[in-house]
Every structure is written in structure tokens, then in C-alpha cells.
Amino acid sequence: MAASCGAGGTLGRRDTECILEPLSLPESPGDVAAVESSPYVPCIFCQECYLLAEQNQLLKHMIIEHKLVIADVKLVADFRRYILYWKKRFAEQPITDFCSVIRTNSEASLEEQDNYFLLCDVLPEDRLLREQLQQKRLREILEQQQRERDDTSFHSMCMFCDQEFTGNRSVLLNHMAREHAFNIGLPDNIVNCYEFLAVLQGKLDNLQCLYCEKVFRDKNTLKDHMRKKQHRRINAKNKEYDKFYIINYLEFGKSWEEVQSEDDRELLDNLEEDWSDWEEHPVCAVCLFCEQQADTTEKLYLHMQKSHGFDFPKIKSEHGLNFYQQVKLLNFIRREIHHFRCYNCQEKFQSKGGLISHMEETKHVTFLPARSTWDQPQYYFPTYENDTLLCTLSDTEDQITEGQSEDIPVISEDISNLKALKQSSVLNQLLYKENKS
């Protein structure tokens, strides 16, 4: 959720700086040629060849001309290698040694009957081949992804503001997520990033919405549509994008939807298991002043104290901040840093680097402005919609117990005699006074 606009007299000058779209913090942080292969795929039985992109035409040819049906082709990780393997095997042995025979028009005369051959993973050899191709493809994809993660020669422009980025792909992806609320996923979950960005840029160049894929008459109309309809995202149902996400290569025969919707009933059947070795996946929180991330709040607080001189636990203790005040303070600081403005002296800068240098040199980072400046209802709303640091806040035990009276017993009314209770209950007296008034 984006931060709401400011209100009140003291904040009137900031009304023009309202954040009107969701912001996202940078996520925790690469393209070479694809795997070498011929662009052509031969027929298993004859000399006909088709481009790899014309896979369906080849399948149609083999059904019509050779009566061969390959089951679950979409689950074959490397179609060309799969076809080449069976072309070699069919040359060595009869097709009936591998395929189930399906007879059509079985009640007709022999001349009108047709035999079709089904090649599927019921055959152990076929299943083993599919699994080996899946593992090979997974290794290749992981190697490609690692090259992209380590690549520092990345160079591309933002699709929304034409800003140029160099270094690592995560810089651009984090920028689009943070500044334009366009999040295609964590950089570490994406592979073949150059091709992915080229596909998305091509759609925008053709004035096509990335989510609903409608085509518009001009760029401004497209931008308004994507903003108003919240279509500044990709359609997860579009299979065209599956090859750009690692999750689609992880398990044989499963798409990302199947992986995410796996039945957890087995977990419910094993409630007696020992969960003492369970390790929760760490969630990274981002520093208030720089891009540094840490998987625990203790590490992040230590970083902010040593690198920026901002001791949040000390500030929380000295000012007696409860949970909601902590939320408002952090959202206030995030907002001011986002606008490149010192939250102490209100001086504004051209860049975040210049702002942080100023705050550290003048020690403004260590002092808070008047409570009335940041303790405002508008700061209940997060500046960044994925600000994990807000999820780690809590009241201290002293604050939780503060103001609580000691062991005051609460005695319930005796309900054994309801008739007498109705006549003597304090609630009855209150109702009587209300009706009388």
C-alpha cells in the first residue's frame, strides 16, 4: 500500500509530494548465448525437418503421415534431443517395442481401420529419458542464472523512465519495482533476463498492455490504462513468461502453479513429527538510509548504528515509543529519505547520496524532529509496500506491562438464578436509566 497524502497545516507544504503509486524496496540481489543447438528438428521416421519454433507442425506431420502420437509433449524439457533419441532407437528396433498401439474404427472392416502408436512415459525408457533431459536442462539453466548473477557488464534502460542502468541486472529490476511499482519477481528467481526484458519492451513498443495485452492507440493512453487498471504487472497465466522463471525448471512434469498448489495433507497427517529442526526462511529487511539488507533486525540495527549513527533501539527506549509510534516514525523517515530531504533540518538534496552525506556529517541522523512532525495518522501507511522492517517491530515488555494494575480480580455475576439476576444485575440498572432518560 502506498503512503497516503499529508494533511494538516504543518504538513501543507508537502501535499505536492504525495506518493500516488505503490513503492517497493530493493529486493535481495548476468546474459550469454543460449544452449547450442540446431534450429531444425527432424521427423523421427523420414527426412522432413522443421524449425524448432514449428514444433506443432512436426507433431502434426508425424500424426498424419506416420500415425505417431507423443503424450505430454509440453513436459519434454528438450524437444530436439528427445526426437533425436527416439529417431535413433526406432531405427534399431520396431516401433511396437516402444509404443502402445491404438486401433481406431475397430468395428469397421480391416481396410478402414487405422493403427496409431502412442509414445508416453508409461514406458520406463521414455520416462528415464524425460527425467534426464529435465535434469540436464536444469543444470544448464542454473549455470546460466549464475552467470547472470555474477555479470557486472549488464547494460539496459528502464522501460518507464528511460533511465540508463549498468552493472548488475538487479539494479534495473529493483529500480522498476521501487520507483514504478513494476515487479516481475526477485532477480535471483529470473533467468535469461536480457530476453525477458526485450519481450516486455517489445510489447510496450507495440502499445500493448503487459497484463491484459490489449493494444492502444498511443503511449499516453496505454500508460493511463496500466495505471488506472493496476495493470503495471505481467500476467502470471501467460505461458510465454514461464521460461524466464527458475521455478518452472525445478520439478519434472510440474509447472509453477502445480508446485505452489501442492497438497499439504501429508503434513497434517504427521502432526506428531519432531519439528525442532525446522528453520524458517529468513526475510531480509532494508536499511533506512542505504540499500544494505540483513536477515535479522539485530544485524540491521547494528549496521545502522555503526554505518550511519542511527541507534533505533536507543531512540525507542529514550522516547518510550509504543508499537504504533514506531511504525509512524519509520514510515516518516522512509518518506523523507525517499524525497531526498533531511528529516531534521528539512534541507532537500538532488540525490540520496548527497542527503546521507549531509545527515552523517551534521549528525542530523541521530536527532529526531518534534514529535508532532512525525506522530501523524498519515504515517500509519507504509511508504514502501514491502517494508519488512515494519513486520519486526514490537512493544518492549516494560511498555506492555506499563500502566497495568496489579492482580485486580474480576468476579462474574452468579447466573444460577437468572430471574433474580435480571432484577439485580447492574446491566438491568443501566437499561432502566437509559429508558428513563
Short mmCIF file of C-alpha atoms in Angstrom, two decimals:
data_model
loop_
_atom_site.label_atom_id
_atom_site.label_comp_id
_atom_site.label_asym_id
_atom_site.label_seq_id
_atom_site.Cartn_x
_atom_site.Cartn_y
_atom_site.Cartn_z
CA MET A 1 0.00 0.00 0.00
CA ALA A 2 1.39 3.40 -0.90
CA ALA A 3 1.68 6.15 1.70
CA SER A 4 -1.30 8.50 1.75
CA CYS A 5 -1.16 12.24 1.20
CA GLY A 6 -0.26 14.60 4.04
CA ALA A 7 -2.90 16.55 5.96
CA GLY A 8 -2.90 19.39 8.45
CA GLY A 9 -1.48 22.89 8.46
CA THR A 10 2.08 21.99 9.47
CA LEU A 11 2.30 19.49 6.63
CA GLY A 12 0.61 21.53 3.90
CA ARG A 13 3.82 22.23 2.04
CA ARG A 14 4.33 18.52 1.49
CA ASP A 15 0.94 17.99 -0.18
CA THR A 16 2.53 18.32 -3.61
CA GLU A 17 4.87 15.42 -2.81
CA CYS A 18 2.19 12.80 -2.25
CA ILE A 19 3.18 9.30 -3.32
CA LEU A 20 0.43 8.26 -5.71
CA GLU A 21 1.62 4.75 -6.57
CA PRO A 22 2.96 1.77 -4.59
CA LEU A 23 6.68 1.82 -3.86
CA SER A 24 8.84 -1.22 -3.23
CA LEU A 25 12.17 -1.57 -1.50
CA PRO A 26 15.02 -3.23 -3.44
CA GLU A 27 14.96 -6.98 -3.14
CA SER A 28 17.93 -9.12 -2.17
CA PRO A 29 20.31 -9.41 -5.11
CA GLY A 30 24.20 -11.74 -15.82
CA ASP A 31 23.21 -12.88 -20.30
CA VAL A 32 25.10 -15.26 -22.58
CA ALA A 33 24.21 -17.24 -25.62
CA ALA A 34 21.61 -19.95 -25.24
CA VAL A 35 22.47 -23.63 -25.22
CA GLU A 36 23.99 -24.53 -28.59
CA SER A 37 21.55 -26.46 -30.73
CA SER A 38 20.40 -26.65 -34.32
CA PRO A 39 17.30 -24.63 -35.16
CA TYR A 40 15.88 -27.64 -37.04
CA VAL A 41 14.22 -30.80 -35.71
CA PRO A 42 13.94 -33.87 -37.97
CA CYS A 43 10.99 -36.21 -38.22
CA ILE A 44 11.55 -39.48 -36.35
CA PHE A 45 10.69 -41.55 -39.44
CA CYS A 46 11.63 -39.58 -42.56
CA GLN A 47 13.86 -36.78 -43.82
CA GLU A 48 11.37 -33.95 -43.18
CA CYS A 49 12.75 -31.17 -40.96
CA TYR A 50 11.04 -28.32 -39.16
CA LEU A 51 12.22 -25.29 -37.28
CA LEU A 52 12.22 -25.78 -33.53
CA ALA A 53 9.67 -22.97 -33.31
CA GLU A 54 7.40 -25.03 -35.60
CA GLN A 55 7.21 -27.93 -33.16
CA ASN A 56 3.45 -28.28 -33.58
CA GLN A 57 3.83 -28.66 -37.34
CA LEU A 58 6.24 -31.54 -36.84
CA LEU A 59 3.88 -33.24 -34.38
CA LYS A 60 1.03 -32.81 -36.87
CA HIS A 61 3.17 -34.30 -39.63
CA MET A 62 4.05 -37.38 -37.54
CA ILE A 63 0.40 -37.96 -36.60
CA ILE A 64 -0.93 -37.67 -40.16
CA GLU A 65 1.90 -39.32 -42.07
CA HIS A 66 3.27 -41.82 -39.54
CA LYS A 67 0.41 -42.33 -37.04
CA LEU A 68 2.65 -41.45 -34.08
CA VAL A 69 1.28 -39.60 -31.06
CA ILE A 70 3.65 -38.29 -28.35
CA ALA A 71 1.97 -37.81 -24.99
CA ASP A 72 2.55 -34.73 -22.78
CA VAL A 73 4.94 -33.03 -25.21
CA LYS A 74 4.81 -29.86 -23.10
CA LEU A 75 6.61 -31.74 -20.31
CA VAL A 76 9.59 -32.63 -22.51
CA ALA A 77 12.41 -30.33 -21.39
CA ASP A 78 14.44 -30.54 -24.63
CA PHE A 79 12.22 -31.42 -27.59
CA ARG A 80 15.03 -31.66 -30.15
CA ARG A 81 17.17 -34.05 -28.09
CA TYR A 82 14.07 -36.10 -27.30
CA ILE A 83 13.21 -36.52 -31.00
CA LEU A 84 16.82 -37.33 -31.95
CA TYR A 85 16.98 -40.03 -29.28
CA TRP A 86 13.83 -41.79 -30.48
CA LYS A 87 14.82 -41.42 -34.14
CA LYS A 88 17.93 -43.45 -33.32
CA ARG A 89 16.03 -46.04 -31.23
CA PHE A 90 13.27 -46.53 -33.83
CA ALA A 91 15.98 -47.22 -36.41
CA GLU A 92 17.31 -50.00 -34.16
CA GLN A 93 14.07 -51.72 -33.13
CA PRO A 94 10.46 -51.92 -34.33
CA ILE A 95 8.12 -49.17 -33.14
CA THR A 96 5.86 -51.73 -31.46
CA ASP A 97 8.64 -52.48 -28.98
CA PHE A 98 8.20 -48.99 -27.54
CA CYS A 99 4.69 -47.76 -28.28
CA SER A 100 1.19 -48.76 -27.31
CA VAL A 101 -0.99 -49.50 -30.33
CA ILE A 102 -4.33 -47.70 -30.54
CA ARG A 103 -6.75 -49.09 -33.13
CA THR A 104 -9.38 -46.71 -34.48
CA ASN A 105 -12.64 -47.71 -36.17
CA SER A 106 -12.28 -51.13 -34.57
CA GLU A 107 -15.81 -52.15 -35.58
CA ALA A 108 -15.24 -51.31 -39.24
CA SER A 109 -13.66 -53.54 -41.86
CA LEU A 110 -9.90 -54.11 -41.75
CA GLU A 111 -9.37 -51.78 -44.70
CA GLU A 112 -10.97 -48.87 -42.80
CA GLN A 113 -9.16 -49.49 -39.52
CA ASP A 114 -6.09 -47.45 -38.54
CA ASN A 115 -3.38 -48.20 -36.03
CA TYR A 116 -1.91 -45.25 -34.12
CA PHE A 117 1.17 -45.54 -31.93
CA LEU A 118 1.35 -43.82 -28.54
CA LEU A 119 4.75 -42.89 -27.13
CA CYS A 120 4.46 -41.89 -23.47
CA ASP A 121 6.27 -42.05 -20.12
CA VAL A 122 4.47 -45.25 -19.14
CA LEU A 123 7.43 -46.80 -20.95
CA PRO A 124 10.30 -46.77 -18.38
CA GLU A 125 12.84 -45.85 -21.06
CA ASP A 126 10.78 -42.83 -22.11
CA ARG A 127 10.28 -41.67 -18.53
CA LEU A 128 14.01 -42.02 -17.79
CA LEU A 129 14.81 -40.02 -20.93
CA ARG A 130 12.42 -37.24 -19.93
CA GLU A 131 13.88 -37.08 -16.41
CA GLN A 132 17.46 -36.96 -17.76
CA LEU A 133 16.57 -34.18 -20.18
CA GLN A 134 14.90 -32.30 -17.32
CA GLN A 135 17.99 -32.60 -15.13
CA LYS A 136 20.26 -31.55 -17.97
CA ARG A 137 18.10 -28.53 -18.72
CA LEU A 138 18.01 -27.61 -15.02
CA ARG A 139 21.82 -27.71 -14.81
CA GLU A 140 22.12 -25.53 -17.90
CA ILE A 141 19.55 -23.04 -16.59
CA LEU A 142 21.21 -22.81 -13.16
CA GLU A 143 24.59 -22.23 -14.81
CA GLN A 144 23.05 -19.51 -16.98
CA GLN A 145 21.41 -17.92 -13.97
CA GLN A 146 24.69 -17.92 -12.03
CA ARG A 147 26.44 -16.21 -14.94
CA GLU A 148 23.75 -13.53 -14.94
CA ARG A 149 24.01 -13.08 -11.16
CA ASP A 150 27.77 -12.59 -11.41
CA ASP A 151 27.65 -10.43 -14.53
CA THR A 152 28.72 -6.82 -13.96
CA SER A 153 28.55 -5.79 -17.63
CA PHE A 154 24.75 -5.55 -17.70
CA HIS A 155 23.50 -2.51 -19.58
CA SER A 156 19.88 -1.58 -20.20
CA MET A 157 17.37 1.24 -19.93
CA CYS A 158 14.25 1.43 -17.78
CA MET A 159 11.08 0.77 -19.76
CA PHE A 160 9.18 3.51 -17.96
CA CYS A 161 11.53 6.47 -17.44
CA ASP A 162 14.39 5.84 -19.93
CA GLN A 163 16.95 5.96 -17.13
CA GLU A 164 20.10 4.02 -18.03
CA PHE A 165 21.48 1.28 -15.77
CA THR A 166 24.79 -0.56 -15.82
CA GLY A 167 26.45 -3.09 -13.57
CA ASN A 168 24.11 -5.88 -12.50
CA ARG A 169 20.58 -6.72 -13.64
CA SER A 170 19.27 -6.42 -10.08
CA VAL A 171 19.88 -2.65 -10.19
CA LEU A 172 17.34 -2.20 -13.01
CA LEU A 173 14.83 -4.71 -11.66
CA ASN A 174 14.91 -3.14 -8.20
CA HIS A 175 14.55 0.33 -9.70
CA MET A 176 11.41 -0.66 -11.65
CA ALA A 177 9.92 -2.30 -8.56
CA ARG A 178 10.74 0.62 -6.27
CA GLU A 179 10.08 3.61 -8.50
CA HIS A 180 7.42 2.32 -10.89
CA ALA A 181 5.68 -0.43 -8.87
CA PHE A 182 6.51 -2.87 -11.67
CA ASN A 183 7.70 -6.05 -10.01
CA ILE A 184 8.44 -9.08 -12.19
CA GLY A 185 9.98 -11.01 -9.30
CA LEU A 186 13.20 -11.29 -7.36
CA PRO A 187 16.32 -11.03 -9.54
CA ASP A 188 17.53 -14.38 -8.20
CA ASN A 189 14.34 -16.07 -9.49
CA ILE A 190 14.80 -14.88 -13.07
CA VAL A 191 16.87 -16.34 -15.89
CA ASN A 192 17.59 -15.09 -19.43
CA CYS A 193 16.96 -11.58 -18.20
CA TYR A 194 18.00 -9.82 -21.42
CA GLU A 195 15.49 -11.82 -23.45
CA PHE A 196 12.79 -11.27 -20.81
CA LEU A 197 13.26 -7.50 -20.85
CA ALA A 198 13.32 -7.50 -24.66
CA VAL A 199 9.96 -9.31 -24.77
CA LEU A 200 8.41 -6.81 -22.33
CA GLN A 201 9.90 -3.82 -24.14
CA GLY A 202 8.59 -5.16 -27.45
CA LYS A 203 5.05 -5.28 -26.08
CA LEU A 204 5.29 -1.70 -24.80
CA ASP A 205 6.74 -0.54 -28.13
CA ASN A 206 3.70 -2.10 -29.81
CA LEU A 207 1.45 -0.16 -27.38
CA GLN A 208 0.31 -3.40 -25.76
CA CYS A 209 -0.69 -3.70 -22.10
CA LEU A 210 1.63 -6.13 -20.30
CA TYR A 211 -1.22 -7.65 -18.28
CA CYS A 212 -4.39 -7.83 -20.40
CA GLU A 213 -2.40 -7.47 -23.69
CA LYS A 214 -4.89 -5.07 -25.27
CA VAL A 215 -3.43 -2.72 -27.87
CA PHE A 216 -3.94 1.06 -27.53
CA ARG A 217 -3.77 3.95 -29.97
CA ASP A 218 -0.93 5.86 -28.29
CA LYS A 219 1.58 5.67 -25.47
CA ASN A 220 -0.24 8.03 -23.09
CA THR A 221 -3.47 6.06 -23.35
CA LEU A 222 -1.56 2.87 -22.62
CA LYS A 223 0.13 4.42 -19.58
CA ASP A 224 -3.19 5.70 -18.19
CA HIS A 225 -4.79 2.31 -18.71
CA MET A 226 -1.98 0.40 -16.94
CA ARG A 227 -2.02 2.87 -14.04
CA LYS A 228 -5.81 3.06 -13.54
CA LYS A 229 -6.44 -0.66 -14.03
CA GLN A 230 -3.39 -1.59 -11.95
CA HIS A 231 -2.05 -3.49 -14.94
CA ARG A 232 1.54 -2.44 -14.35
CA ARG A 233 2.45 -6.12 -13.95
CA ILE A 234 2.70 -9.22 -16.07
CA ASN A 235 0.01 -11.86 -16.41
CA ALA A 236 1.13 -14.94 -14.47
CA LYS A 237 -1.17 -17.09 -16.64
CA ASN A 238 0.76 -16.18 -19.78
CA LYS A 239 2.87 -19.26 -20.59
CA GLU A 240 5.18 -17.10 -22.69
CA TYR A 241 6.89 -15.94 -19.48
CA ASP A 242 7.36 -19.39 -17.91
CA LYS A 243 10.81 -19.92 -19.41
CA PHE A 244 12.14 -16.85 -17.60
CA TYR A 245 11.49 -18.19 -14.07
CA ILE A 246 13.65 -20.81 -12.35
CA ILE A 247 10.65 -22.38 -10.58
CA ASN A 248 9.40 -23.80 -13.89
CA TYR A 249 12.55 -25.92 -14.27
CA LEU A 250 12.72 -27.37 -10.77
CA GLU A 251 10.41 -30.38 -10.81
CA PHE A 252 9.82 -32.84 -13.61
CA GLY A 253 6.33 -32.55 -15.06
CA LYS A 254 5.23 -29.64 -12.84
CA SER A 255 4.51 -26.02 -13.67
CA TRP A 256 4.91 -23.22 -11.14
CA GLU A 257 1.17 -23.34 -10.41
CA GLU A 258 1.34 -27.03 -9.54
CA VAL A 259 4.42 -26.53 -7.39
CA GLN A 260 2.74 -23.73 -5.41
CA SER A 261 -0.58 -25.53 -5.00
CA GLU A 262 0.81 -28.87 -3.88
CA ASP A 263 -1.42 -30.62 -1.37
CA ASP A 264 -0.17 -30.32 2.21
CA ARG A 265 -2.43 -33.03 3.58
CA GLU A 266 0.58 -35.24 4.30
CA LEU A 267 1.87 -32.57 6.66
CA LEU A 268 -1.44 -32.61 8.54
CA ASP A 269 -1.20 -36.39 8.87
CA ASN A 270 2.20 -36.10 10.53
CA LEU A 271 1.50 -33.58 13.28
CA GLU A 272 3.36 -35.80 15.74
CA GLU A 273 6.63 -35.32 13.88
CA ASP A 274 9.51 -33.56 15.55
CA TRP A 275 9.71 -30.02 14.15
CA SER A 276 12.64 -28.95 16.32
CA ASP A 277 14.96 -28.79 13.31
CA TRP A 278 12.62 -26.51 11.35
CA GLU A 279 14.39 -23.41 10.07
CA GLU A 280 12.24 -20.56 8.87
CA HIS A 281 13.38 -18.94 5.66
CA PRO A 282 14.91 -15.58 6.62
CA VAL A 283 13.17 -12.42 5.44
CA CYS A 284 15.50 -9.57 4.59
CA ALA A 285 14.85 -6.07 5.92
CA VAL A 286 16.35 -2.98 4.27
CA CYS A 287 18.29 -0.20 5.97
CA LEU A 288 16.53 3.17 6.39
CA PHE A 289 19.42 5.05 4.81
CA CYS A 290 21.06 2.78 2.21
CA GLU A 291 20.46 -0.43 0.25
CA GLN A 292 22.04 -2.71 2.88
CA GLN A 293 19.91 -5.74 3.79
CA ALA A 294 20.04 -8.11 6.76
CA ASP A 295 18.17 -11.29 7.62
CA THR A 296 17.67 -10.28 11.28
CA THR A 297 16.67 -6.98 12.87
CA GLU A 298 19.64 -7.22 15.25
CA LYS A 299 22.08 -7.21 12.33
CA LEU A 300 20.23 -4.37 10.63
CA TYR A 301 20.11 -2.23 13.81
CA LEU A 302 23.85 -2.84 14.31
CA HIS A 303 24.54 -1.79 10.71
CA MET A 304 22.50 1.44 11.05
CA GLN A 305 24.28 2.25 14.32
CA LYS A 306 27.82 1.64 13.03
CA SER A 307 27.42 2.93 9.46
CA HIS A 308 25.01 5.83 9.97
CA GLY A 309 24.99 6.59 13.69
CA PHE A 310 21.26 5.80 13.98
CA ASP A 311 20.58 3.76 17.13
CA PHE A 312 16.93 2.77 16.79
CA PRO A 313 16.67 0.61 19.97
CA LYS A 314 18.11 3.54 21.98
CA ILE A 315 15.71 6.03 20.37
CA LYS A 316 12.78 3.72 21.03
CA SER A 317 13.76 3.39 24.67
CA GLU A 318 14.55 7.08 25.32
CA HIS A 319 11.30 8.30 23.72
CA GLY A 320 9.17 5.48 25.12
CA LEU A 321 7.79 4.62 21.68
CA ASN A 322 4.97 2.10 21.57
CA PHE A 323 4.36 -0.13 18.55
CA TYR A 324 2.23 2.36 16.60
CA GLN A 325 4.63 5.23 17.25
CA GLN A 326 7.50 3.09 15.96
CA VAL A 327 5.51 2.39 12.80
CA LYS A 328 4.82 6.08 12.23
CA LEU A 329 8.43 7.07 12.90
CA LEU A 330 9.88 4.54 10.45
CA ASN A 331 7.34 5.44 7.76
CA PHE A 332 8.13 9.14 8.29
CA ILE A 333 11.87 8.52 7.89
CA ARG A 334 11.30 6.35 4.81
CA ARG A 335 9.16 9.11 3.27
CA GLU A 336 11.70 11.86 3.91
CA ILE A 337 14.61 9.76 2.59
CA HIS A 338 12.56 8.92 -0.50
CA HIS A 339 12.11 12.66 -1.15
CA PHE A 340 15.86 13.28 -0.58
CA ARG A 341 15.04 15.56 2.36
CA CYS A 342 16.77 15.73 5.74
CA TYR A 343 14.14 14.92 8.34
CA ASN A 344 15.89 17.16 10.87
CA CYS A 345 16.61 20.45 9.09
CA GLN A 346 14.29 19.86 6.08
CA GLU A 347 17.05 20.71 3.57
CA LYS A 348 16.42 18.98 0.24
CA PHE A 349 19.08 17.38 -1.98
CA GLN A 350 19.42 16.23 -5.57
CA SER A 351 20.41 12.67 -4.71
CA LYS A 352 20.16 10.18 -1.91
CA GLY A 353 23.94 10.04 -1.59
CA GLY A 354 24.16 13.78 -1.02
CA LEU A 355 21.40 13.62 1.58
CA ILE A 356 23.03 10.80 3.59
CA SER A 357 26.43 12.53 3.50
CA HIS A 358 24.84 15.71 4.85
CA MET A 359 22.96 13.89 7.62
CA GLU A 360 26.02 11.93 8.73
CA GLU A 361 28.35 14.95 8.66
CA THR A 362 25.94 17.19 10.60
CA LYS A 363 24.84 14.34 12.94
CA HIS A 364 21.27 15.10 11.91
CA VAL A 365 20.70 11.37 11.53
CA THR A 366 20.87 10.92 15.32
CA PHE A 367 18.27 13.55 16.28
CA LEU A 368 14.54 13.34 15.73
CA PRO A 369 12.36 16.34 14.89
CA ALA A 370 9.48 17.36 17.15
CA ARG A 371 7.07 14.52 17.82
CA SER A 372 4.22 16.49 16.24
CA THR A 373 6.08 16.34 12.91
CA TRP A 374 6.08 12.55 12.55
CA ASP A 375 3.42 11.37 15.02
CA GLN A 376 0.68 11.87 12.43
CA PRO A 377 -2.06 9.45 11.23
CA GLN A 378 -0.79 9.59 7.65
CA TYR A 379 2.34 7.70 8.72
CA TYR A 380 0.33 4.63 9.68
CA PHE A 381 0.57 3.79 5.98
CA PRO A 382 3.85 2.27 4.77
CA THR A 383 5.92 4.27 2.34
CA TYR A 384 7.10 1.02 0.72
CA GLU A 385 4.54 -1.75 0.38
CA ASN A 386 7.13 -4.50 1.01
CA ASP A 387 8.85 -2.89 4.00
CA THR A 388 9.74 -5.99 6.01
CA LEU A 389 11.23 -3.93 8.84
CA LEU A 390 7.70 -2.92 9.90
CA CYS A 391 6.81 -6.58 10.45
CA THR A 392 9.58 -6.99 13.03
CA LEU A 393 8.51 -4.16 15.35
CA SER A 394 7.11 -4.90 18.80
CA ASP A 395 6.49 -3.28 22.15
CA THR A 396 9.04 -3.91 24.86
CA GLU A 397 7.93 -5.88 27.90
CA ASP A 398 8.14 -2.73 30.03
CA GLN A 399 5.73 -0.95 27.70
CA ILE A 400 3.39 -3.91 27.56
CA THR A 401 3.07 -4.02 31.35
CA GLU A 402 3.20 -0.26 31.86
CA GLY A 403 0.04 1.13 33.43
CA GLN A 404 -1.42 -2.26 34.17
CA SER A 405 -2.80 -2.58 37.69
CA GLU A 406 -1.71 -5.48 39.86
CA ASP A 407 -3.93 -8.53 40.25
CA ILE A 408 -7.34 -6.84 40.21
CA PRO A 409 -9.84 -9.70 40.40
CA VAL A 410 -12.82 -9.73 38.07
CA ILE A 411 -15.78 -11.60 39.59
CA SER A 412 -18.54 -12.72 37.24
CA GLU A 413 -22.20 -12.48 38.19
CA ASP A 414 -23.90 -15.62 39.50
CA ILE A 415 -26.11 -16.97 36.70
CA SER A 416 -27.59 -19.89 38.63
CA ASN A 417 -30.75 -17.89 39.26
CA LEU A 418 -31.48 -15.97 36.05
CA LYS A 419 -34.71 -14.44 37.31
CA ALA A 420 -33.02 -12.87 40.31
CA LEU A 421 -30.09 -11.84 38.11
CA LYS A 422 -32.38 -9.95 35.74
CA GLN A 423 -33.77 -7.93 38.63
CA SER A 424 -30.46 -7.18 40.38
CA SER A 425 -27.92 -7.05 37.52
CA VAL A 426 -26.03 -3.83 37.00
CA LEU A 427 -26.89 -4.17 33.31
CA ASN A 428 -30.57 -4.05 34.18
CA GLN A 429 -29.99 -0.84 36.12
CA LEU A 430 -28.17 0.73 33.18
CA LEU A 431 -31.00 -0.20 30.82
CA TYR A 432 -33.53 1.28 33.24
CA LYS A 433 -31.63 4.58 33.36
CA GLU A 434 -31.33 4.65 29.58
CA ASN A 435 -35.05 4.07 29.06
CA LYS A 436 -35.92 6.64 31.69
CA SER A 437 -33.77 9.26 30.00
#
